[in-house]
Coordinates of C-alpha atoms in Angstrom, one line a residue:
Chain A
M1 CA 0.0 0.0 0.0
S2 CA 1.4 3.3 -1.1
K3 CA 2.0 5.9 1.6
L4 CA 1.6 8.7 -1.0
P5 CA -2.0 9.7 -0.2
E6 CA -1.2 9.9 3.5
M7 CA 2.0 11.8 2.8
I8 CA 0.2 14.4 0.6
N9 CA -2.5 14.9 3.2
K10 CA 0.0 15.3 6.0
H11 CA 2.5 17.6 4.3
H12 CA 0.3 19.6 2.0
E13 CA 1.2 22.8 3.8
E14 CA 4.9 22.3 3.2
I15 CA 4.3 21.3 -0.4
R16 CA 2.3 24.4 -0.9
A17 CA 5.0 26.6 0.5
D18 CA 7.6 25.0 -1.7
W19 CA 5.2 25.4 -4.7
L20 CA 4.7 29.1 -4.0
K21 CA 8.5 29.6 -3.7
Q22 CA 9.0 27.8 -7.0
M23 CA 6.4 30.0 -8.7
S24 CA 8.0 33.2 -7.4
T25 CA 11.3 32.3 -9.0
A26 CA 9.9 30.8 -12.2
V27 CA 8.6 33.0 -15.0
R28 CA 5.2 34.2 -13.9
R29 CA 2.6 36.3 -15.6
A30 CA 2.7 39.0 -13.0
D31 CA 0.9 41.3 -15.6
L32 CA -2.1 39.0 -15.5
I33 CA -2.4 37.8 -12.0
S34 CA -1.7 39.2 -8.5
N35 CA 0.2 37.5 -5.8
E36 CA -2.8 37.4 -3.6
E37 CA -4.9 35.6 -6.2
L38 CA -2.1 33.1 -6.9
E39 CA -1.8 32.5 -3.2
S40 CA -5.5 31.9 -2.7
Q41 CA -5.7 29.7 -5.8
S42 CA -2.8 27.5 -4.7
R43 CA -4.3 27.2 -1.2
E44 CA -7.7 26.2 -2.6
L45 CA -6.2 23.7 -5.0
M46 CA -3.8 22.2 -2.4
D47 CA -6.7 21.8 0.1
A48 CA -8.8 20.1 -2.6
I49 CA -5.9 17.7 -3.6
A50 CA -5.3 16.9 0.1
S51 CA -9.0 16.1 0.6
G52 CA -9.0 14.0 -2.6
A53 CA -5.9 12.1 -1.4
R54 CA -7.6 11.3 1.9
S55 CA -9.8 8.9 -0.1
G56 CA -6.7 6.9 -1.0
E57 CA -7.7 7.0 -4.6
L58 CA -5.1 8.5 -6.8
T59 CA -5.6 7.0 -10.2
N60 CA -9.3 7.5 -10.9
L61 CA -10.2 11.2 -10.3
D62 CA -13.8 10.9 -11.6
G63 CA -15.3 10.0 -8.2
P64 CA -16.9 12.3 -5.6
A65 CA -13.7 12.4 -3.5
W66 CA -12.1 14.4 -6.2
G67 CA -15.1 16.6 -7.0
Q68 CA -13.7 19.5 -5.0
A69 CA -10.5 19.4 -6.9
R70 CA -12.3 19.2 -10.3
D71 CA -14.5 22.2 -9.3
T72 CA -11.5 24.2 -8.1
L73 CA -9.6 23.5 -11.3
G74 CA -12.7 24.5 -13.3
A75 CA -13.0 27.8 -11.5
I76 CA -9.3 28.5 -11.9
S77 CA -9.5 27.7 -15.6
T78 CA -12.5 30.0 -16.1
S79 CA -10.8 32.9 -14.4
R80 CA -7.6 32.4 -16.3
A81 CA -9.4 32.1 -19.6
K82 CA -10.9 35.5 -18.8
Q83 CA -7.6 37.0 -17.7
G84 CA -6.1 36.0 -21.0
F85 CA -3.7 33.2 -20.1
S86 CA -2.9 30.6 -22.7
T87 CA -3.7 26.9 -22.3
S88 CA -0.1 25.9 -21.6
E89 CA 0.4 28.7 -19.1
T90 CA -2.7 27.5 -17.3
A91 CA -1.6 23.9 -17.4
T92 CA 1.9 24.8 -16.2
F93 CA 0.4 26.3 -13.1
V94 CA -0.7 22.8 -12.2
L95 CA 2.3 20.9 -13.6
S96 CA 4.6 23.1 -11.5
L97 CA 3.3 21.2 -8.5
K98 CA 5.3 18.2 -9.5
Q99 CA 8.7 19.4 -8.2
P100 CA 7.4 20.2 -4.7
I101 CA 5.6 16.9 -4.4
F102 CA 8.8 15.0 -5.6
N103 CA 10.8 16.9 -3.0
A104 CA 8.3 15.8 -0.3
V105 CA 8.3 12.2 -1.6
R106 CA 12.1 12.1 -1.5
R107 CA 12.1 13.4 2.1
E108 CA 9.6 10.6 3.1
N109 CA 11.6 7.8 1.5
P110 CA 15.2 8.4 2.3
S111 CA 16.2 4.7 2.2
D112 CA 13.8 2.9 0.1
P113 CA 14.4 3.3 -3.7
A114 CA 11.6 1.0 -4.7
A115 CA 9.0 2.9 -2.7
L116 CA 10.5 6.2 -3.9
F117 CA 10.2 5.2 -7.5
D118 CA 6.6 4.0 -7.0
D119 CA 5.5 7.2 -5.3
I120 CA 7.2 9.4 -7.9
W121 CA 5.5 7.4 -10.6
K122 CA 2.1 7.7 -8.9
S123 CA 2.4 11.4 -8.1
T124 CA 3.5 12.3 -11.7
Q125 CA 0.4 10.4 -13.0
L126 CA -1.8 12.3 -10.5
I127 CA -0.5 15.7 -11.5
D128 CA -0.7 14.9 -15.2
K129 CA -4.3 14.0 -14.7
L130 CA -5.0 17.2 -12.8
A131 CA -3.3 19.2 -15.6
L132 CA -5.4 17.4 -18.2
I133 CA -8.6 18.3 -16.3
T134 CA -7.4 21.9 -16.2
A135 CA -6.6 22.0 -19.9
D136 CA -10.0 20.6 -20.8
A137 CA -11.8 22.9 -18.5
F138 CA -9.8 25.8 -19.8
Q139 CA -10.6 25.0 -23.4
A140 CA -14.3 24.6 -22.6
S141 CA -14.5 27.9 -20.7
R142 CA -12.5 29.7 -23.4
E143 CA -14.8 28.4 -26.1
K144 CA -17.8 29.5 -24.1
F145 CA -16.2 32.9 -23.5
I146 CA -15.4 33.4 -27.2
A147 CA -18.9 32.3 -28.2
R148 CA -20.5 34.7 -25.8
Q149 CA -18.2 37.5 -27.0
Q150 CA -19.2 36.8 -30.6
E151 CA -22.8 36.7 -29.7
E152 CA -22.7 40.0 -28.0
L153 CA -20.6 41.6 -30.7
M154 CA -23.0 40.3 -33.4
E155 CA -26.2 41.6 -31.9
L156 CA -24.6 44.9 -31.1
S157 CA -23.6 45.3 -34.7
T158 CA -27.2 45.4 -36.0
P159 CA -28.4 49.0 -36.1
V160 CA -31.6 49.9 -37.7
V161 CA -31.0 51.5 -41.0
K162 CA -33.3 53.8 -42.9
L163 CA -33.4 52.5 -46.5
W164 CA -35.7 55.0 -47.9
D165 CA -38.5 57.4 -46.9
G166 CA -40.8 55.4 -44.7
I167 CA -38.8 52.2 -45.0
L168 CA -36.5 50.8 -42.3
A169 CA -34.4 47.7 -42.3
L170 CA -33.0 45.7 -39.4
P171 CA -30.4 43.2 -40.7
I172 CA -29.8 40.7 -37.9
I173 CA -26.6 38.7 -37.7
G174 CA -26.1 36.0 -35.1
T175 CA -28.2 34.3 -32.5
L176 CA -31.6 35.7 -31.9
D177 CA -32.5 34.1 -28.6
S178 CA -30.6 36.0 -26.0
A179 CA -31.8 38.6 -23.6
R180 CA -30.6 41.3 -26.0
T181 CA -33.0 40.3 -28.7
Q182 CA -35.8 42.1 -27.0
V183 CA -33.7 45.2 -26.9
V184 CA -32.9 44.9 -30.6
M185 CA -36.6 44.4 -31.4
E186 CA -37.6 47.4 -29.3
S187 CA -35.0 49.6 -31.1
L188 CA -36.8 48.7 -34.3
L189 CA -40.1 49.8 -33.0
Q190 CA -38.6 52.9 -31.6
A191 CA -37.0 53.7 -35.0
V192 CA -40.4 53.2 -36.7
V193 CA -41.8 55.9 -34.4
Q194 CA -38.8 58.2 -34.8
T195 CA -38.8 58.0 -38.6
N196 CA -42.6 57.7 -39.0
S197 CA -42.0 54.6 -41.2
R198 CA -44.7 52.5 -42.7
V199 CA -42.6 49.4 -43.6
A200 CA -39.9 47.7 -41.6
I201 CA -37.8 44.9 -43.2
I202 CA -36.3 42.4 -40.7
D203 CA -33.6 40.6 -42.6
I204 CA -32.7 37.3 -41.0
T205 CA -30.1 36.1 -43.6
G206 CA -27.5 36.2 -40.9
V207 CA -29.5 34.3 -38.3
P208 CA -28.4 30.6 -38.3
T209 CA -31.3 29.1 -36.4
V210 CA -35.0 30.1 -36.3
D211 CA -36.7 28.1 -33.5
T212 CA -39.9 28.8 -31.6
L213 CA -38.3 31.4 -29.3
V214 CA -36.9 33.3 -32.3
A215 CA -40.2 33.1 -34.1
Q216 CA -42.0 34.4 -31.0
H217 CA -39.7 37.4 -30.8
L218 CA -40.3 38.1 -34.5
L219 CA -44.1 37.7 -34.2
K220 CA -44.3 39.9 -31.2
T221 CA -42.4 42.6 -33.0
I222 CA -44.6 42.3 -36.1
T223 CA -47.8 42.5 -34.0
A224 CA -46.5 45.6 -32.2
A225 CA -45.5 47.3 -35.5
R226 CA -48.8 46.5 -37.0
L227 CA -50.6 48.1 -34.0
M228 CA -49.1 51.4 -35.0
G229 CA -49.7 51.1 -38.7
A230 CA -46.4 49.7 -39.9
D231 CA -46.0 46.4 -41.8
C232 CA -43.0 44.2 -41.3
I233 CA -41.4 42.1 -44.0
I234 CA -39.2 39.2 -43.1
S235 CA -36.5 38.8 -45.6
G236 CA -33.6 36.3 -45.9
V237 CA -35.8 33.3 -45.2
R238 CA -33.8 30.6 -46.8
P239 CA -35.6 27.5 -48.0
Q240 CA -34.3 25.2 -45.3
I241 CA -35.4 27.7 -42.6
A242 CA -38.9 28.0 -44.3
Q243 CA -39.3 24.3 -44.2
T244 CA -38.2 24.0 -40.6
I245 CA -40.6 26.7 -39.5
V246 CA -43.4 24.7 -41.1
H247 CA -42.4 21.5 -39.3
L248 CA -42.2 23.3 -36.0
G249 CA -45.8 24.3 -36.6
I250 CA -45.3 28.1 -36.4
D251 CA -48.1 29.9 -38.2
L252 CA -46.6 32.6 -40.3
A253 CA -49.8 33.2 -42.2
G254 CA -50.3 37.0 -42.4
V255 CA -46.5 37.6 -42.2
I256 CA -44.9 38.7 -45.4
T257 CA -41.7 36.8 -46.1
K258 CA -39.2 37.2 -48.9
A259 CA -36.2 35.2 -49.8
K260 CA -34.0 38.3 -50.6
L261 CA -33.6 41.7 -49.0
S262 CA -33.9 43.2 -52.5
D263 CA -37.3 41.6 -53.0
A264 CA -38.4 42.9 -49.7
F265 CA -37.2 46.4 -50.6
A266 CA -39.1 46.3 -53.9
L267 CA -42.3 45.3 -52.1
A268 CA -41.7 48.0 -49.5
L269 CA -41.3 50.7 -52.1
Q270 CA -44.6 49.5 -53.7
R271 CA -46.4 49.6 -50.4
T272 CA -45.3 53.1 -49.7
G273 CA -46.3 54.3 -53.1
Q274 CA -42.9 54.6 -54.6
V275 CA -41.6 53.0 -57.8
V276 CA -38.2 52.0 -59.2
T277 CA -37.7 53.1 -62.8
K278 CA -34.8 52.4 -65.1
V279 CA -33.7 55.4 -67.1
N280 CA -31.3 55.5 -70.0
G281 CA -28.7 58.2 -69.5
D282 CA -27.2 60.0 -72.5
N283 CA -23.7 58.8 -71.9
A284 CA -23.7 57.1 -68.5
G285 CA -25.5 54.0 -69.5
K286 CA -28.3 52.6 -67.4
R287 CA -28.9 53.6 -63.9
T288 CA -31.6 53.1 -61.5
L289 CA -33.6 56.0 -60.2
L290 CA -36.1 56.0 -57.4
R291 CA -38.8 58.5 -57.6
R292 CA -41.8 59.1 -55.4
E293 CA -45.1 58.5 -57.0
E294 CA -47.4 61.3 -55.9
Chain B
M1 CA -10.1 14.6 -25.8
K2 CA -13.3 14.3 -27.8
S3 CA -14.3 10.9 -29.0
A4 CA -15.2 10.6 -32.6
K5 CA -18.5 8.8 -31.8
Q6 CA -19.8 10.6 -28.8
E7 CA -19.7 14.0 -27.0
T8 CA -21.3 15.5 -24.0
V9 CA -22.3 19.2 -23.8
P10 CA -23.4 20.7 -20.5
I11 CA -26.6 22.8 -20.5
A12 CA -26.4 25.2 -17.6
T13 CA -26.7 28.7 -19.2
S14 CA -28.2 30.2 -22.2
S15 CA -24.8 30.4 -23.9
D16 CA -24.7 26.6 -23.5
V17 CA -27.7 26.5 -25.7
V18 CA -25.8 28.4 -28.3
M19 CA -22.9 26.0 -27.8
A20 CA -25.2 22.9 -28.1
R21 CA -26.5 24.2 -31.4
Q22 CA -23.0 24.8 -32.7
K23 CA -21.9 21.3 -31.7
V24 CA -24.9 19.7 -33.4
R25 CA -24.3 21.7 -36.5
Q26 CA -20.6 20.7 -36.5
W27 CA -21.5 17.0 -36.2
A28 CA -24.3 17.2 -38.8
I29 CA -21.9 18.8 -41.3
E30 CA -19.2 16.2 -40.6
M31 CA -21.7 13.4 -41.1
K32 CA -22.6 15.1 -44.4
F33 CA -26.3 15.7 -43.7
T34 CA -28.1 17.8 -46.3
L35 CA -28.6 21.5 -45.5
V36 CA -32.3 21.0 -44.7
D37 CA -31.5 18.1 -42.4
Q38 CA -28.7 20.0 -40.7
T39 CA -31.2 22.9 -40.1
K40 CA -33.8 20.5 -38.7
L41 CA -31.4 18.9 -36.3
V42 CA -30.0 22.1 -35.1
T43 CA -33.4 23.6 -34.6
A44 CA -34.6 20.5 -32.7
A45 CA -31.5 20.7 -30.5
S46 CA -32.1 24.3 -29.8
E47 CA -35.7 23.7 -28.6
L48 CA -34.8 20.7 -26.5
A49 CA -31.7 22.3 -25.0
R50 CA -33.7 25.3 -24.0
N51 CA -36.4 23.1 -22.5
A52 CA -33.8 21.3 -20.4
L53 CA -32.5 24.7 -19.3
E54 CA -35.8 26.5 -18.6
H55 CA -38.1 23.7 -17.4
G56 CA -35.5 21.2 -16.3
K57 CA -33.0 23.5 -14.4
G58 CA -30.3 22.5 -16.7
G59 CA -28.6 19.2 -17.6
H60 CA -26.7 18.0 -20.5
M61 CA -26.9 16.8 -24.1
V62 CA -25.1 13.8 -25.5
I63 CA -24.4 13.7 -29.2
E64 CA -23.7 10.3 -30.7
Q65 CA -23.3 8.9 -34.1
V66 CA -25.4 5.8 -34.5
E67 CA -25.9 3.3 -37.3
N68 CA -28.4 0.5 -38.0
S69 CA -28.0 -2.1 -40.8
V70 CA -28.8 0.4 -43.6
K71 CA -28.0 3.9 -42.6
N72 CA -26.2 6.4 -40.3
G73 CA -27.9 8.7 -37.9
L74 CA -27.2 11.4 -35.4
K75 CA -28.7 10.7 -32.0
L76 CA -29.1 13.5 -29.4
V77 CA -30.0 12.8 -25.8
F78 CA -31.2 15.6 -23.5
E79 CA -31.2 14.9 -19.8
D80 CA -32.3 17.3 -17.2
R81 CA -32.8 17.2 -13.4
G82 CA -36.0 19.2 -13.4
P83 CA -39.4 18.5 -12.0
G84 CA -40.3 16.1 -14.9
I85 CA -43.4 16.1 -17.0
S86 CA -46.6 14.7 -15.4
D87 CA -48.6 14.4 -18.6
V88 CA -46.2 13.7 -21.6
D89 CA -49.1 13.5 -24.1
A90 CA -50.3 16.9 -23.1
A91 CA -46.8 18.4 -23.3
L92 CA -46.4 17.1 -26.8
R93 CA -49.6 18.8 -28.0
D94 CA -49.1 22.0 -29.9
G95 CA -50.0 25.0 -27.9
F96 CA -49.3 23.4 -24.5
T97 CA -47.1 25.7 -22.5
T98 CA -46.3 26.2 -18.8
G99 CA -44.0 29.2 -19.5
G100 CA -44.5 32.1 -21.8
G101 CA -43.4 30.3 -24.9
M102 CA -45.4 29.3 -28.0
G103 CA -46.0 25.7 -26.8
L104 CA -44.6 24.3 -30.0
G105 CA -41.1 23.2 -28.7
L106 CA -41.7 19.6 -27.9
G107 CA -44.2 18.8 -30.6
G108 CA -42.3 20.8 -33.1
S109 CA -39.0 19.1 -32.4
K110 CA -40.7 15.7 -32.8
R111 CA -41.7 16.7 -36.3
L112 CA -38.1 17.7 -37.1
V113 CA -36.6 14.3 -36.4
N114 CA -37.3 10.6 -37.3
D115 CA -37.3 9.0 -33.9
F116 CA -38.5 10.7 -30.8
Q117 CA -38.6 9.3 -27.3
I118 CA -39.5 11.0 -24.1
E119 CA -39.1 9.5 -20.6
S120 CA -40.0 11.5 -17.6
E121 CA -40.5 10.8 -14.0
P122 CA -42.1 13.5 -11.9
G123 CA -39.6 14.8 -9.4
K124 CA -36.6 13.2 -11.1
G125 CA -36.2 14.8 -14.5
T126 CA -36.8 14.3 -18.1
R127 CA -34.8 12.5 -20.9
V128 CA -35.6 13.2 -24.5
T129 CA -33.9 11.1 -27.1
V130 CA -34.1 12.0 -30.8
V131 CA -32.5 10.5 -33.9
R132 CA -32.4 11.8 -37.4
W133 CA -31.4 9.2 -40.0
K134 CA -29.5 10.1 -43.2
Chain C
M1 CA -56.8 73.2 -19.3
H2 CA -59.3 75.2 -21.4
R3 CA -59.7 73.5 -24.7
V4 CA -59.8 69.7 -24.8
L5 CA -60.0 67.4 -27.9
I6 CA -61.4 64.0 -27.2
V7 CA -60.8 61.4 -29.8
E8 CA -63.1 58.5 -28.9
D9 CA -65.7 56.4 -30.7
T10 CA -67.6 54.8 -27.8
P11 CA -70.4 57.2 -26.9
A12 CA -70.5 56.2 -23.2
D13 CA -66.8 56.9 -22.9
V14 CA -67.2 60.2 -24.6
R15 CA -69.8 61.2 -22.1
Q16 CA -67.7 60.0 -19.2
S17 CA -64.5 61.6 -20.3
S18 CA -66.0 64.9 -21.2
A19 CA -67.8 65.0 -17.8
V20 CA -64.4 64.5 -16.2
V21 CA -62.6 67.2 -18.1
K22 CA -65.4 69.7 -17.6
K23 CA -65.4 69.0 -13.9
L24 CA -61.7 69.9 -14.0
G25 CA -62.4 73.2 -15.6
A26 CA -62.4 72.6 -19.4
Q27 CA -64.6 75.2 -21.1
D28 CA -64.4 74.0 -24.7
V29 CA -64.6 70.3 -25.3
I30 CA -64.5 68.9 -28.9
A31 CA -65.3 65.2 -29.3
L32 CA -64.4 63.4 -32.6
N33 CA -65.3 59.8 -33.2
N34 CA -62.9 58.9 -36.0
I35 CA -59.2 59.1 -36.8
A36 CA -59.5 61.0 -40.1
A37 CA -61.5 63.8 -38.5
A38 CA -58.9 64.0 -35.7
I39 CA -56.1 64.3 -38.1
L40 CA -58.0 66.9 -40.2
F41 CA -58.6 68.9 -37.0
L42 CA -54.8 68.8 -36.2
Q43 CA -54.1 70.0 -39.8
D44 CA -56.4 73.0 -39.2
V45 CA -54.6 73.7 -36.0
L46 CA -51.3 73.7 -37.8
E47 CA -52.7 76.0 -40.5
G48 CA -54.0 78.3 -37.8
T49 CA -57.6 78.0 -38.8
K50 CA -58.5 76.4 -35.5
P51 CA -57.0 77.2 -32.1
A52 CA -54.8 74.5 -30.6
P53 CA -56.3 72.4 -27.8
D54 CA -54.5 72.3 -24.4
L55 CA -55.0 68.6 -24.2
I56 CA -55.8 65.7 -26.5
L57 CA -57.5 62.8 -24.8
L58 CA -57.0 59.9 -27.1
D59 CA -58.5 56.4 -27.4
L60 CA -56.4 53.9 -29.4
S61 CA -58.8 51.3 -30.6
F62 CA -60.9 52.2 -33.6
P63 CA -62.4 49.9 -36.2
R64 CA -60.0 50.8 -39.0
E65 CA -57.1 53.0 -38.4
S66 CA -55.9 53.1 -34.8
G67 CA -55.3 56.0 -32.5
F68 CA -51.6 55.5 -33.2
E69 CA -52.2 57.3 -36.5
V70 CA -53.0 60.4 -34.5
L71 CA -49.9 59.9 -32.5
R72 CA -47.8 59.6 -35.7
Y73 CA -49.2 62.9 -37.0
W74 CA -48.8 64.5 -33.6
K75 CA -45.2 63.4 -33.4
S76 CA -44.3 64.3 -36.9
N77 CA -44.6 68.0 -36.2
A78 CA -42.7 69.8 -33.4
K79 CA -45.5 72.3 -32.9
L80 CA -48.2 69.7 -32.5
H81 CA -45.9 67.6 -30.3
Q82 CA -46.1 70.4 -27.7
I83 CA -49.7 69.7 -27.1
H84 CA -50.2 67.4 -24.1
V85 CA -51.6 64.0 -25.0
V86 CA -53.3 61.6 -22.6
V87 CA -54.0 58.1 -23.9
W88 CA -57.1 56.6 -22.3
T89 CA -57.7 53.2 -23.8
V90 CA -58.1 49.4 -23.3
M91 CA -54.5 48.2 -23.6
G92 CA -51.7 45.9 -22.7
D93 CA -48.1 46.3 -22.1
T94 CA -47.2 46.6 -25.8
E95 CA -49.5 49.6 -26.3
K96 CA -48.1 51.2 -23.3
K97 CA -44.5 50.8 -24.4
L98 CA -45.3 52.1 -27.9
C99 CA -47.0 55.1 -26.4
Q100 CA -43.8 55.8 -24.5
F101 CA -41.8 55.6 -27.7
F102 CA -44.1 58.3 -29.1
G103 CA -43.4 60.5 -26.0
V104 CA -46.9 60.2 -24.5
E105 CA -46.5 61.1 -20.8
H106 CA -49.9 59.8 -19.5
V107 CA -51.2 56.4 -20.4
I108 CA -54.3 55.4 -18.4
P109 CA -56.1 52.1 -18.9
K110 CA -59.8 52.3 -19.3
W111 CA -60.5 49.4 -17.1
A112 CA -59.3 51.5 -14.2
G113 CA -62.5 53.5 -14.5
P114 CA -63.2 57.2 -14.8
K115 CA -62.0 57.9 -11.3
E116 CA -58.5 56.9 -12.3
L117 CA -58.7 59.2 -15.3
E118 CA -59.8 62.0 -13.1
A119 CA -57.0 61.4 -10.6
A120 CA -54.4 61.3 -13.4
L121 CA -55.8 64.4 -15.1
K122 CA -55.9 66.2 -11.8
T123 CA -52.2 65.9 -11.2
F124 CA -51.7 66.8 -14.8
V125 CA -53.9 69.9 -14.6
Q126 CA -51.9 71.0 -11.5
D127 CA -48.7 70.4 -13.3
S128 CA -49.6 72.4 -16.4
D129 CA -51.1 75.2 -14.3
T130 CA -47.9 75.6 -12.3
A131 CA -45.9 75.4 -15.5
Q132 CA -47.9 78.3 -16.9
T133 CA -47.4 80.5 -13.9

């Protein structure tokens, strides 16, 4: 029976002190993390490892005994992903625990090479596993972080544009089911009021998924616009989206949909009593002129 | 390390729903589903993941590539730890809603896939398993 | 609050609301039962052929065009937009929000009854009176 679990539990304070000393001499991202934070993270992690080691289980870290350690590593990874650390920098934080543990193992086994080798082997496996958990958690939280950033960026970049007299367009790019969607939709209604518009085109070419929540947001906006005498046209409804909407059972009867923004614009012009005419210029060739039909 | 045949995605926040959709789309593309089928799968995943989050207090989704004697398919399992559904038939009916939604999520997702199975035990949670075959 | 324009198509509500504004001191109450007439009236106000009202009491639900058409016209002109508008209608949260977008300060649900209208108009009358002095 290995003495390693007992040793870690008994000497975790010394190991931690040794670890901190090592980190203070090694290259450290002092620009990204404070000494206090490093200190508290190492304490939390060391306590969690000690508590995991008390179970005697060092090879399988999936069990409840190591839950605290997994959670701690997850939390550390999340905060480091936000702080801008790289994967290897984050994993190195955990891997740098090896040396202090080896030191402790050596102190414990001064005269038994076989036991020494066995404990070093076991502890290196343990730390590798912990580092792997960290790297996975780090990747996951960074993906999540990036996805959220993209999402926010995307919905922010959708201002309402005035296409023509009385015609507004809201091109939406990105997901349409976050809390921000309502804000975006309200900004359209507000713009209808500000510009006294009669037609609002909501272009969903850049929306990857239209599910019932998205449809609900759209329908609510259309109803509200209609209340104040403005028609909405949904453009950018790709065939696969149209088909999916039908299968979902969403009733879009009474909602004007167009495949392309240009079709929607042509219809909007027509609705607001404006026409597009082609005129032949003397030397400039053909150009398109919009004129108001009185 | 992600296995080629199976992957688990946690569903604990609304950005996890976005992540779940992205994963399903990625798998559906890799398995060379048609654009229409990709869209159906992703949309069903979106509904079911949000159900797990909003009614089931979160849970997870397991994506798995499955095959029978003739074809390949993508199987999605949504498990939550919520209050469960006492009347599954009612929940599947269009227009049934306990929240502020349209009440089309469950019935709608059923129409977007080929196999649809729902197991629920009041007090324990709900598991929805769907498969779309190629 | 001297001149009040009431845009309302339900006769009972016209009676109730004009009684309320008269009680609060209105001398000249004009009641119109359709949107087109209301907009024509506001056009006349703009052209100076009719004196501007101090207050417009507006219902939103009409069989064809809604009261929002009056709000659109009212908002499209800076001079008209100075006239106080009180919306008194049967409504939900959406209508209320839209009214706010138009810059309507007072939105009172009809289901709250004429007492509520009176209470709201009372504070409003005091506000506008102090503003004038």
